[in-house]
CSV table of C-alpha atoms in Angstrom, one decimal:
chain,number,residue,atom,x,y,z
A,1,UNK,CA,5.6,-5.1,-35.5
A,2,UNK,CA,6.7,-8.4,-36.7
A,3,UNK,CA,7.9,-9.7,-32.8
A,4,UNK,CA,4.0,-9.3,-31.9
A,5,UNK,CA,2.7,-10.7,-35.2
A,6,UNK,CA,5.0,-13.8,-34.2
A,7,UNK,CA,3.6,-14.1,-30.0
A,8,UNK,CA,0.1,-13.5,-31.7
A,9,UNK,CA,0.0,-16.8,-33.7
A,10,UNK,CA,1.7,-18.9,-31.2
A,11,UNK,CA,-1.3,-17.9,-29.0
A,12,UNK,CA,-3.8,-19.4,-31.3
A,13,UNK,CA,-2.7,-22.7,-30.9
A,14,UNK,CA,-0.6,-22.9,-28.0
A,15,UNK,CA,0.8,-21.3,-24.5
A,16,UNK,CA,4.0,-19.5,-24.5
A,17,UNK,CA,7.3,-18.7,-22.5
A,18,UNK,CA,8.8,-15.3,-23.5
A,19,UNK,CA,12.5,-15.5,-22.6
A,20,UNK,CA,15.5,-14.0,-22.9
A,21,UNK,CA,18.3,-11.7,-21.2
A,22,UNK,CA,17.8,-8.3,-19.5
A,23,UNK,CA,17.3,-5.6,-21.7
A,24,UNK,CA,15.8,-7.4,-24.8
A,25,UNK,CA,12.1,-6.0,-24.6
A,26,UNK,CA,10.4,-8.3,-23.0
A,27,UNK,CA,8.1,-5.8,-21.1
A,28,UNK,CA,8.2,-3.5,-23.7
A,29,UNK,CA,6.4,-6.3,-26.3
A,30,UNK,CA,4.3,-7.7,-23.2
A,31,UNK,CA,2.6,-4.5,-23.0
A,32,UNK,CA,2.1,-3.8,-26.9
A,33,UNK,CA,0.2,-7.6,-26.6
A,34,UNK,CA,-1.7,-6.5,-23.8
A,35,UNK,CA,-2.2,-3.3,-25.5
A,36,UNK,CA,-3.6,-5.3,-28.8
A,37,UNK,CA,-5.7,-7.7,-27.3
A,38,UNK,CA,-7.6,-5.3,-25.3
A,39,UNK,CA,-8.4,-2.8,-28.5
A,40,UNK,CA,-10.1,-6.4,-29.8
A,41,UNK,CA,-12.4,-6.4,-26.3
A,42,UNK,CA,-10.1,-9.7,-25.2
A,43,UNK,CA,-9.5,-10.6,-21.6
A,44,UNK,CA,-6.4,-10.5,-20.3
A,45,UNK,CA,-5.1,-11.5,-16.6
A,46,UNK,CA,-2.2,-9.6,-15.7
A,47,UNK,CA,-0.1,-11.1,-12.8
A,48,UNK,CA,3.7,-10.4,-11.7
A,49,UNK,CA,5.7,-13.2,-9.3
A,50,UNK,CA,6.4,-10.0,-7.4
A,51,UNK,CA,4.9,-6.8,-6.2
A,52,UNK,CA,7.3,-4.8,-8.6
A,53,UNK,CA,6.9,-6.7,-11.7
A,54,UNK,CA,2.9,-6.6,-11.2
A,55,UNK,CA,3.1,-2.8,-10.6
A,56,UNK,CA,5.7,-2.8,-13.8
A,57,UNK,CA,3.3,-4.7,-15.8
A,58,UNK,CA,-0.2,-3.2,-15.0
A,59,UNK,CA,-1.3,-6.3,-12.9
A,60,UNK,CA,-1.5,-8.0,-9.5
A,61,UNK,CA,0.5,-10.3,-7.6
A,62,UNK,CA,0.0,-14.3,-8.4
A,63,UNK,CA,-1.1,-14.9,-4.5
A,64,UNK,CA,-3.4,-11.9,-4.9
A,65,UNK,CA,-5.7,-12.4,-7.5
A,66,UNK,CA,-5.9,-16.3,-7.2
A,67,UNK,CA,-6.3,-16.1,-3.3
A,68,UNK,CA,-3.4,-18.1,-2.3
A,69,UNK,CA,-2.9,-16.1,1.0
A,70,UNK,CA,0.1,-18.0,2.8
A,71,UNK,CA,-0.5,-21.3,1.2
A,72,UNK,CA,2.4,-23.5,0.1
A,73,UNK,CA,1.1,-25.9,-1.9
A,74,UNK,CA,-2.3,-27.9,-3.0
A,75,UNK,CA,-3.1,-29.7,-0.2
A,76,UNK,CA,-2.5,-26.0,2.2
A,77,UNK,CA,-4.9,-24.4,-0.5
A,78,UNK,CA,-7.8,-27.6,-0.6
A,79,UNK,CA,-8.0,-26.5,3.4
A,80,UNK,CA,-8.0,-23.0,2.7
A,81,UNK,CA,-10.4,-22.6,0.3
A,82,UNK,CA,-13.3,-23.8,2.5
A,83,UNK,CA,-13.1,-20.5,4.0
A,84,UNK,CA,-13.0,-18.4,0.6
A,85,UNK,CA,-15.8,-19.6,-1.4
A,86,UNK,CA,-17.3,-16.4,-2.6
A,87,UNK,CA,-13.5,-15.1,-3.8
A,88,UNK,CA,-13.3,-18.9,-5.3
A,89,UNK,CA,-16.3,-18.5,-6.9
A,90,UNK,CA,-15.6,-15.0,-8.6
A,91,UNK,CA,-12.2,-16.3,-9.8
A,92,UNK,CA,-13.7,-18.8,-11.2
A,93,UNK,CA,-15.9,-16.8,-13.2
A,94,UNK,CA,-13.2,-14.3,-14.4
A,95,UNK,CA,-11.2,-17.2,-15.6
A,96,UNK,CA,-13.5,-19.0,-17.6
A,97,UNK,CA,-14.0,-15.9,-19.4
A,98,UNK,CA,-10.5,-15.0,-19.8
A,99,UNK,CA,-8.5,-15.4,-23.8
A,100,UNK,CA,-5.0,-15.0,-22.1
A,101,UNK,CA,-3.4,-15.2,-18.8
A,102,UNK,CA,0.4,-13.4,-18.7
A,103,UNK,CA,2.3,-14.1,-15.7
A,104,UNK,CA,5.3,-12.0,-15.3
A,105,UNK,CA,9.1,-12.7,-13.9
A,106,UNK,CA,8.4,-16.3,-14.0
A,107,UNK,CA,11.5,-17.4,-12.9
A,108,UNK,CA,10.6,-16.7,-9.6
A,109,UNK,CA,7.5,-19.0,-9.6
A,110,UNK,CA,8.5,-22.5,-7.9
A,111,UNK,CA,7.5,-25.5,-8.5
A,112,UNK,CA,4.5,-26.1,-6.0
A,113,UNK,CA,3.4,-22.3,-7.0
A,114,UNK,CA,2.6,-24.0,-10.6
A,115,UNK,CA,0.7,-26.8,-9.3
A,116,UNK,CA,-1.2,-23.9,-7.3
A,117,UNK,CA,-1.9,-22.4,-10.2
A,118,UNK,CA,-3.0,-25.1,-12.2
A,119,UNK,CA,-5.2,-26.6,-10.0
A,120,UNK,CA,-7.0,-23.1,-10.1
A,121,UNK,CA,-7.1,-22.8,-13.6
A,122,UNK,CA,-8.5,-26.6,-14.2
A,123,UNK,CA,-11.2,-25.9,-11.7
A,124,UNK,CA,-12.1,-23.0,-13.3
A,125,UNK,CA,-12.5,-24.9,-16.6
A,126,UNK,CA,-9.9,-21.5,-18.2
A,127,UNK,CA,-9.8,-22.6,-21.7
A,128,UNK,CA,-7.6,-19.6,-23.1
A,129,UNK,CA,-4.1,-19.2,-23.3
A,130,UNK,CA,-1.4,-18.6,-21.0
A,131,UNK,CA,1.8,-16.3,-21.6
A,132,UNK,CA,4.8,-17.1,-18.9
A,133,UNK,CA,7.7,-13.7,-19.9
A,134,UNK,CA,11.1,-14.4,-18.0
A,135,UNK,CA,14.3,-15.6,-17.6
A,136,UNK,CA,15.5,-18.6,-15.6
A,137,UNK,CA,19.0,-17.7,-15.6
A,138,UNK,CA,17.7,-14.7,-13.6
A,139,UNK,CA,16.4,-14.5,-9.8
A,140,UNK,CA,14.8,-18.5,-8.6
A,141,UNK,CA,11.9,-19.5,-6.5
A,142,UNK,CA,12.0,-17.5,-3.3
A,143,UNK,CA,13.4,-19.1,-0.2
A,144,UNK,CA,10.3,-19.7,1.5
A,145,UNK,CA,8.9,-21.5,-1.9
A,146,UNK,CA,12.5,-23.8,-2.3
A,147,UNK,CA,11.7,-25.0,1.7
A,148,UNK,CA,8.4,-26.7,0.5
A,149,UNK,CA,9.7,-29.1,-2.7
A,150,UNK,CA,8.7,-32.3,-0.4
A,151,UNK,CA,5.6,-32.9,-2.1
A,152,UNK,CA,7.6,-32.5,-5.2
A,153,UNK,CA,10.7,-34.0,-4.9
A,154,UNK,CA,13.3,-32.3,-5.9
A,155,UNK,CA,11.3,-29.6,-8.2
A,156,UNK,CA,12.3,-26.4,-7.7
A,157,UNK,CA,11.3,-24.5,-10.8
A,158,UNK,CA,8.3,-23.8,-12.7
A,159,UNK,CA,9.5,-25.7,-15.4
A,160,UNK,CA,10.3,-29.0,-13.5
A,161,UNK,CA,6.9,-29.1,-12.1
A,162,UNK,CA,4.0,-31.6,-13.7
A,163,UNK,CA,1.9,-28.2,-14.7
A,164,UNK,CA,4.6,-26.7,-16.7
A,165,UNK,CA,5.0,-30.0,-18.4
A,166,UNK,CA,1.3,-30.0,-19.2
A,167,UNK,CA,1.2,-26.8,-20.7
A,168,UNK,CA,3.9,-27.9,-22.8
A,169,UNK,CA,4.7,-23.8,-23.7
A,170,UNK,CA,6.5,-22.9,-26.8
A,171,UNK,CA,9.6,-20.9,-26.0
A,172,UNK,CA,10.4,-17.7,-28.1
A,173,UNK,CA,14.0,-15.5,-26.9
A,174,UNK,CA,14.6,-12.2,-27.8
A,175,UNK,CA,18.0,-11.9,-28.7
A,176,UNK,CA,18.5,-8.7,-29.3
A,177,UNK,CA,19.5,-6.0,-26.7
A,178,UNK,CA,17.3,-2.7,-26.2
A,179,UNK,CA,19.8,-1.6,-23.4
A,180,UNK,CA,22.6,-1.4,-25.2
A,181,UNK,CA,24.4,-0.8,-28.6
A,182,UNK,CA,27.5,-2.0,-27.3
A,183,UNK,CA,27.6,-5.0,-28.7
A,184,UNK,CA,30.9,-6.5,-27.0
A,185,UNK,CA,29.4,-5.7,-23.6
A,186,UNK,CA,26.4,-7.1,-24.3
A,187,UNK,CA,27.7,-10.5,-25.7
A,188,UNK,CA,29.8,-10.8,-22.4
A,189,UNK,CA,26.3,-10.3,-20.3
A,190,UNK,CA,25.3,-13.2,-22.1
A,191,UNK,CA,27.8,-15.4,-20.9
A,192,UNK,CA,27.4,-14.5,-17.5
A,193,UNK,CA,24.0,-14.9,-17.4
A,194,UNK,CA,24.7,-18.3,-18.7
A,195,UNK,CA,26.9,-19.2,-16.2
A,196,UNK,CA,30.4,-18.7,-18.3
A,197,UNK,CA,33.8,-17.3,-16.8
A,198,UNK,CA,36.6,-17.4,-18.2
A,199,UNK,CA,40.0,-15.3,-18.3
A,200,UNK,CA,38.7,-12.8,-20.8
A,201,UNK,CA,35.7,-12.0,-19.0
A,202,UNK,CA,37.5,-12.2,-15.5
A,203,UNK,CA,39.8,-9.4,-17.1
A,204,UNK,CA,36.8,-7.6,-18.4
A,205,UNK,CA,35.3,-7.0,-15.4
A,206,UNK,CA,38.5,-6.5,-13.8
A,207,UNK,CA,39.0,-3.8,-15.8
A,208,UNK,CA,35.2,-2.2,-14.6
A,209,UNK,CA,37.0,-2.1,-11.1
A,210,UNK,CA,39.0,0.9,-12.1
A,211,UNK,CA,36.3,2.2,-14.2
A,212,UNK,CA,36.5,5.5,-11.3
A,213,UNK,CA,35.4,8.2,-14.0
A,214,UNK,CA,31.5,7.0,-13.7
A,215,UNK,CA,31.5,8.5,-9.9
A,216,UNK,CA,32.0,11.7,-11.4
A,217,UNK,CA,28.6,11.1,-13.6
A,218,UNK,CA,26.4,11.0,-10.7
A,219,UNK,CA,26.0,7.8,-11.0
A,220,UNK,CA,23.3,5.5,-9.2
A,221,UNK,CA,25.1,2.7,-6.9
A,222,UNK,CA,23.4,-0.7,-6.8
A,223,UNK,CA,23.5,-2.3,-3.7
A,224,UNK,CA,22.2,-5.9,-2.4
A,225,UNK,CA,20.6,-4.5,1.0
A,226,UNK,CA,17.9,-1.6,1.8
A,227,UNK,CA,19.9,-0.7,4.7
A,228,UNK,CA,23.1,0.4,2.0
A,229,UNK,CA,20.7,2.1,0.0
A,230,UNK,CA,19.1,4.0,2.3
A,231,UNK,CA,22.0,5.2,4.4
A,232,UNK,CA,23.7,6.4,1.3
A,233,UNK,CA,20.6,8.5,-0.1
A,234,UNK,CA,20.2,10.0,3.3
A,235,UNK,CA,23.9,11.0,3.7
A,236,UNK,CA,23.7,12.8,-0.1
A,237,UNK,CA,20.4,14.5,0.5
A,238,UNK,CA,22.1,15.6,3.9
A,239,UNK,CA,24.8,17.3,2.0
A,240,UNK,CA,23.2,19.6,0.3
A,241,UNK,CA,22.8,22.8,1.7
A,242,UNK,CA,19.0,23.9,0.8
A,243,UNK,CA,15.3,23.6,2.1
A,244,UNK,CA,14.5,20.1,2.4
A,245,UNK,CA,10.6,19.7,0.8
A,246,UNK,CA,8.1,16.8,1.6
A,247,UNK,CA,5.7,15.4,-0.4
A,248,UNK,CA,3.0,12.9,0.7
A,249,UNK,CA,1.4,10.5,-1.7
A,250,UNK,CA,-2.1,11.4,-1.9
A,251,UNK,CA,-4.3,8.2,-1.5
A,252,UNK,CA,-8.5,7.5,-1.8
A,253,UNK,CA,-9.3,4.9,-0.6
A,254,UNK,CA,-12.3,3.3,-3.0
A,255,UNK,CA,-13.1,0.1,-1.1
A,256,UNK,CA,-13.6,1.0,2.4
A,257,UNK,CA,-13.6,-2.7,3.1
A,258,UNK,CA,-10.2,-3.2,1.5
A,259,UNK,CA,-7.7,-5.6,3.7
A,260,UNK,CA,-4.5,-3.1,5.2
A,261,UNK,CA,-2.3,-5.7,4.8
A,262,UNK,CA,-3.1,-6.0,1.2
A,263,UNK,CA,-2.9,-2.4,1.3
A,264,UNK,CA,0.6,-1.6,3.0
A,265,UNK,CA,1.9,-4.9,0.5
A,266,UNK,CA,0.6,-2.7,-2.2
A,267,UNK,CA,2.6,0.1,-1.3
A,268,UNK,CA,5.5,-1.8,-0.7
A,269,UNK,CA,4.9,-2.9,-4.7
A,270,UNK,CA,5.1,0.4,-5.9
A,271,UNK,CA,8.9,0.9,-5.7
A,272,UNK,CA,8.4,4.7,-4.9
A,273,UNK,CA,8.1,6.5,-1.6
A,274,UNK,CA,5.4,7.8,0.1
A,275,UNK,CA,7.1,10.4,1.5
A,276,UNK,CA,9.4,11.9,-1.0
A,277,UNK,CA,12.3,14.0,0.4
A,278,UNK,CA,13.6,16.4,-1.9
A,279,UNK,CA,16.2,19.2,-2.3
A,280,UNK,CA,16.8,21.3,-5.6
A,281,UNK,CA,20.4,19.8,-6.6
A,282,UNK,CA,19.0,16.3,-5.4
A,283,UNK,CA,19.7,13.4,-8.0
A,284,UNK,CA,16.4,11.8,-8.9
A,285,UNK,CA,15.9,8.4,-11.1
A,286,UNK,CA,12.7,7.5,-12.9
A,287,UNK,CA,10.5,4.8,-11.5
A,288,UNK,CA,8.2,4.4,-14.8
A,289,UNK,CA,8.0,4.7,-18.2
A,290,UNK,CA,5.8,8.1,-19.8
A,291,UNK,CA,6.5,7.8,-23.8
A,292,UNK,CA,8.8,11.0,-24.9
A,293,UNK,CA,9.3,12.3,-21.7
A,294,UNK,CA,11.4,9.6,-19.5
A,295,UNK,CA,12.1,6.3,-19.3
A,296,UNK,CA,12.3,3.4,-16.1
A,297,UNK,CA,15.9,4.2,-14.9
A,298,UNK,CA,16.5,7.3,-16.1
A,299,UNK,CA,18.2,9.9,-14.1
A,300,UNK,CA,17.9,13.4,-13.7
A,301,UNK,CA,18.7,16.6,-11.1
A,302,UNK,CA,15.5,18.6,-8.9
A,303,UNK,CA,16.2,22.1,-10.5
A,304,UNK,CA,13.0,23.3,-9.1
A,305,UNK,CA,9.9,22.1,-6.5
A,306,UNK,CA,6.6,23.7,-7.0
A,307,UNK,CA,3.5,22.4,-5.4
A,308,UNK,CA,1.9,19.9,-8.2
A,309,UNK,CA,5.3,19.8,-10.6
A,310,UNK,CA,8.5,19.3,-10.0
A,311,UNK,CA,11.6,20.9,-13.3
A,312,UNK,CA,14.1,18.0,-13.6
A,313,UNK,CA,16.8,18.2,-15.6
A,314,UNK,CA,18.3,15.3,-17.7
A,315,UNK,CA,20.7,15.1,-20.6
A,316,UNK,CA,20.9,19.3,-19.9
A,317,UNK,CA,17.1,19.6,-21.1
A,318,UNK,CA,14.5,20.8,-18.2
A,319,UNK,CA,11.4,18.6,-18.1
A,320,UNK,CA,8.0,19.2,-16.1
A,321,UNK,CA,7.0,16.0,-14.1
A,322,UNK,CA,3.7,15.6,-12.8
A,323,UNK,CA,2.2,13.2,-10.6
A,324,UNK,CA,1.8,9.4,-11.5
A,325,UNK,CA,-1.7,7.7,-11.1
A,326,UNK,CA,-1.1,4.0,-9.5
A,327,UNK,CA,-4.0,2.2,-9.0
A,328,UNK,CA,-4.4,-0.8,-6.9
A,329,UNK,CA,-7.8,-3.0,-8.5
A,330,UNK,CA,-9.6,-6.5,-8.4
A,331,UNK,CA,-9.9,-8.8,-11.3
A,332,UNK,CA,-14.4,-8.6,-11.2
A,333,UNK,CA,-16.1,-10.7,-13.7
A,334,UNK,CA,-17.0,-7.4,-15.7
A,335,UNK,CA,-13.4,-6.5,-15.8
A,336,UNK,CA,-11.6,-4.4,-12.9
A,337,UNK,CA,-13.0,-3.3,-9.6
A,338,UNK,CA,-10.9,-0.1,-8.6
A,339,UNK,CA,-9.9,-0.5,-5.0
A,340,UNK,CA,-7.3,2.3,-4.1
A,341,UNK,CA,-5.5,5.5,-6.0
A,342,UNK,CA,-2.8,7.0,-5.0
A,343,UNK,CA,-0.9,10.0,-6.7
A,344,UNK,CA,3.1,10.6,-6.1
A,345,UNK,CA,5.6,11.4,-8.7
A,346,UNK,CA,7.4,8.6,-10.3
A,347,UNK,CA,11.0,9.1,-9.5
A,348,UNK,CA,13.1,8.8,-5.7
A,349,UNK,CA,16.3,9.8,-4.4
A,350,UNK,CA,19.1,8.3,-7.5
A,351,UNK,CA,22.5,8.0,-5.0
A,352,UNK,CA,21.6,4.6,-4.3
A,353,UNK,CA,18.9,1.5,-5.1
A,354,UNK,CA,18.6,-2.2,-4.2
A,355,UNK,CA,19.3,-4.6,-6.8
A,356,UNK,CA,15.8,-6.0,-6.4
A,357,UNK,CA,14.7,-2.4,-6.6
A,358,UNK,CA,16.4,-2.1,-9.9
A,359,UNK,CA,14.4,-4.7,-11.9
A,360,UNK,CA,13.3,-3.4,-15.7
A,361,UNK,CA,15.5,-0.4,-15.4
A,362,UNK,CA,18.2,0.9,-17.7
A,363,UNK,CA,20.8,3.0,-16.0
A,364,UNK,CA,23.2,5.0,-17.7
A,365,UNK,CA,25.6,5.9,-15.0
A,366,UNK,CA,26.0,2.7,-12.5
A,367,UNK,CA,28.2,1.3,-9.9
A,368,UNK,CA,27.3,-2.0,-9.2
A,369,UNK,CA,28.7,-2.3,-5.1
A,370,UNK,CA,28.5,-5.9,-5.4
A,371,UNK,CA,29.9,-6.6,-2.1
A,372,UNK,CA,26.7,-7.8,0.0
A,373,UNK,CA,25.2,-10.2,-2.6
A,374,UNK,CA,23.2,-12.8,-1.3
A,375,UNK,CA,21.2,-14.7,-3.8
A,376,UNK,CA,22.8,-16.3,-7.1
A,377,UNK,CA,22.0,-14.5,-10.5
A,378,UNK,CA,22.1,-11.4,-8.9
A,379,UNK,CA,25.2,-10.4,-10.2
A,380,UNK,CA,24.3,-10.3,-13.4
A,381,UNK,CA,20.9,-8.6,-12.6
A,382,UNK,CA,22.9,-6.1,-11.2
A,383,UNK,CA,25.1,-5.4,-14.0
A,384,UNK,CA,23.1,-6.2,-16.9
A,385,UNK,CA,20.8,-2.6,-15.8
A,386,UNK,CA,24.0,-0.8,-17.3
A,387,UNK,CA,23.0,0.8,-20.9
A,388,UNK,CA,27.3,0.2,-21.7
A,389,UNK,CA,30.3,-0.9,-20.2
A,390,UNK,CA,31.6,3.0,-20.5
A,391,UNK,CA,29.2,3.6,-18.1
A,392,UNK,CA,29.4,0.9,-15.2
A,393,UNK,CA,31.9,0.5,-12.2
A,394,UNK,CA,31.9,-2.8,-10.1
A,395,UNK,CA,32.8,-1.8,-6.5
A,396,UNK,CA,34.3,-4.4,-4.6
A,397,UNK,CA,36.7,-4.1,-1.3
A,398,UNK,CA,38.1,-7.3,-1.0
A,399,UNK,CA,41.0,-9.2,-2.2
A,400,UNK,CA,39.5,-12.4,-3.3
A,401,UNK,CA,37.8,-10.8,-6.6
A,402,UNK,CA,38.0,-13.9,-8.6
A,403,UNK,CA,37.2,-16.2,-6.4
A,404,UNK,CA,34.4,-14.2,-5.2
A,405,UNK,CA,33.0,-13.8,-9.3
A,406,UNK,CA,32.9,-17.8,-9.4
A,407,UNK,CA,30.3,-17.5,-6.4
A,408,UNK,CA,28.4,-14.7,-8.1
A,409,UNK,CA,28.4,-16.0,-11.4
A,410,UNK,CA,27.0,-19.5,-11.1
A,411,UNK,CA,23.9,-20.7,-12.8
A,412,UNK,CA,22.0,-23.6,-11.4
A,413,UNK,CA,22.6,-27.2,-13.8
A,414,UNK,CA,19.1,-27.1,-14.2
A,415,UNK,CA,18.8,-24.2,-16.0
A,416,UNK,CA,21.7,-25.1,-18.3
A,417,UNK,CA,19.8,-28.0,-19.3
A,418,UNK,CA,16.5,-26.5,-19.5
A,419,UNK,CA,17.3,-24.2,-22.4
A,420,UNK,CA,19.9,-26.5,-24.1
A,421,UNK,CA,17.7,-29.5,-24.5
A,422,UNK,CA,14.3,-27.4,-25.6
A,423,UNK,CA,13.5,-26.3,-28.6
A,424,UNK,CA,13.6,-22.9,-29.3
A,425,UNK,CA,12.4,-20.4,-31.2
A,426,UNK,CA,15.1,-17.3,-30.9
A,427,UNK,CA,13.7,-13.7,-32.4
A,428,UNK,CA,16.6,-10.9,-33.1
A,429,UNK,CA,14.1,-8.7,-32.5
């Protein structure tokens, strides 16, 4: 695999970003690196900006494993760590004998986050090398993370802060879609996620308004709030007429001393419910990826409930799905500390997900109800988890469509000039 060959020897000698659209293969060549340097007994630190991606990625959460807790910055932590000396001390130790550090969905990391992080990984003495995968065109900083650039100025991103300069990363894009074959489609996503709207692509997605024939694929509708989601997979499930089954994850607990808020933020993580309402006839989508048998995003119809399998149906072939094994662990300087298991089958209810909810899938059927967005990029987050234009309807009541696209599509100047003005090595993987 010549992409992994390439991220190898950039390793060597340097850190890395890993960039590029949705739907190139970032995860997919994250986890073949992981995959490598483990069968050579390397250390890797896995982390994710966000519950999801750490789930997605095999990993924890950033503020998990370096013990950030609700800190904002450097001079919050210095006061914080005086009470966390034992957890300082085994990070420490993990870190100084780590070869790589990934950090998932960077784009989401702010500015005072990578100071955090830095400061952790000097004290530590980490001498390895650190692999940031992402896309800063995609979802910024959180809120809460944007409210505390004081101590930075105006820094917002990871890459405007000091550490990001200091690790000096070279930048490698995959160019090259996974998603999609539909290479017009895919060339427009490009220049939305850059920002770009012009007449052509105002048309184009224009033209995915009266794209009606997808709602009679069962499709899955994106939406930009739980409450939408929700309320649309309980009204479905409601409508059809057969025994409604429940099925509750089964946990063990491994660490009886395990915090419950780092327990129930866990859960949160997983992106699949606890309690799993079914019906035979339900739509289901797939939550993970199991090699030849399903894929992240994949939908499919409950043809039959037993009591460990469930028979879904997709692309008119009947699979068996068994339970998934998620495990919730503890970087340990030996390797992994096993803290919780939990067992529940990898798929939910398909009417209806959140866009957050929708992050590293590929959706064959989609409407993209793009009415409630509240945060920029996610528009083309949204749209970019269709596998083809054939197969993706933009719902939108209102009148003021283009005006409401040049609020949606908008990609911070920053950004713009962070890519234009590095260099960059692009891969058509």
């Amino acid at each position: 695999m010549k992409e992994l060959k390439i991220v190898k020897e950039i390793l060597k000698n340097d850190h890395l970003f890993l960039t590029g659209g949705g739907g190139v293969g970032k995860s997919y060549l994250t986890a073949k690196l992981i995959e490598d340097y483990r069968a050579e007994e390397k250390r890797v630190v896995i982390l994710g900006s966000t519950g999801i991606s750490a789930v997605n990625i095999g990993g924890q959460t950033i503020h998990s494993f370096f013990a950030f807790g609700i800190c904002q910055n450097t001079e919050e932590l210095l006061r914080h760590d005086r009470y966390n000396k034992q957890r300082i001390k085994e990070i420490n130790g993990i870190l100084l004998n780590a070869d790589l550090i990934i950090i998932d969905e960077i784009s989401m990391v702010s500015a005072a986050l990578m100071e955090m992080i830095r400061y952790r990984l000097e004290n530590a003495k980490f001498k390895g090398s650190i692999m940031f995968v992402g896309d800063f065109f995609q979802l910024p900083p959180i809120e809460k993370n944007i409210g505390n650039v004081s101590l930075f100025g105006d820094e917002v991103y990871a890459f405007e802060s000091s550490a990001w300069k200091n690790y000096n990363p070279k930048i490698l894009e995959l160019t090259c879609s996974k998603r999609t074959g539909d290479t017009d489609f895919f060339a427009i996503l490009n220049k939305i996620r850059k920002g770009e709207l012009n007449s052509q692509i105002i048309g184009f997605l224009e033209n995915l308004r009266q794209n009606s024939g997808v709602f009679e694929q069962n499709p899955t509708i994106l939406f930009g709030t739980n409450y939408e989601a929700d309320r649309t997979n309980r009204a479905k499930l409601e409508e059809i007429n057969e025994k409604l089954y429940v099925i509750n994850a089964d946990e063990t607990i491994h660490e009886k001393t395990i915090n419950v808020n780092k327990l129930q933020s866990w859960h949160k993580s997983l992106n699949i419910p606890l309690k799993l309402e079914l019906k035979i006839g339900a739509n289901v989508i797939f939550c993970a990826n199991k090699w030849g048998k399903y894929f992240n995003g994949e939908q499919g119809i409950i043809r039959d409930i037993g009591e460990s399998f469930l028979i879904v149906e997709k692309n008119d072939r009947l699979i068996k799905v068994e339970p998934h094994e998620y495990v919730l662990y503890e970087n340990v300087l030996d390797g992994s500390k096993t803290l919780a298991t939990l067992r529940q089958f990898s798929l939910k209810l398909s009417y209806a997900i959140t866009i957050h909810k929708s992050q590293g899938m590929s959706i064959k059927n989609l409407v993209c109800d793009i009415n409630n967005i509240f945060e920029r990029s996610q528009f083309y987050v949204a749209i970019s988890r269709a596998m083809s234009a054939k197969g993706l309807c933009i719902r939108y009541s209102r009148s003021d469509f283009e005006a409401y696209l040049k609020k949606c599509v908008y990609v911070d100047e920053k950004v713009k000039d962070f890519y234009k003005n590095r260099e960059i090595l692009t891969l058509k993987n």
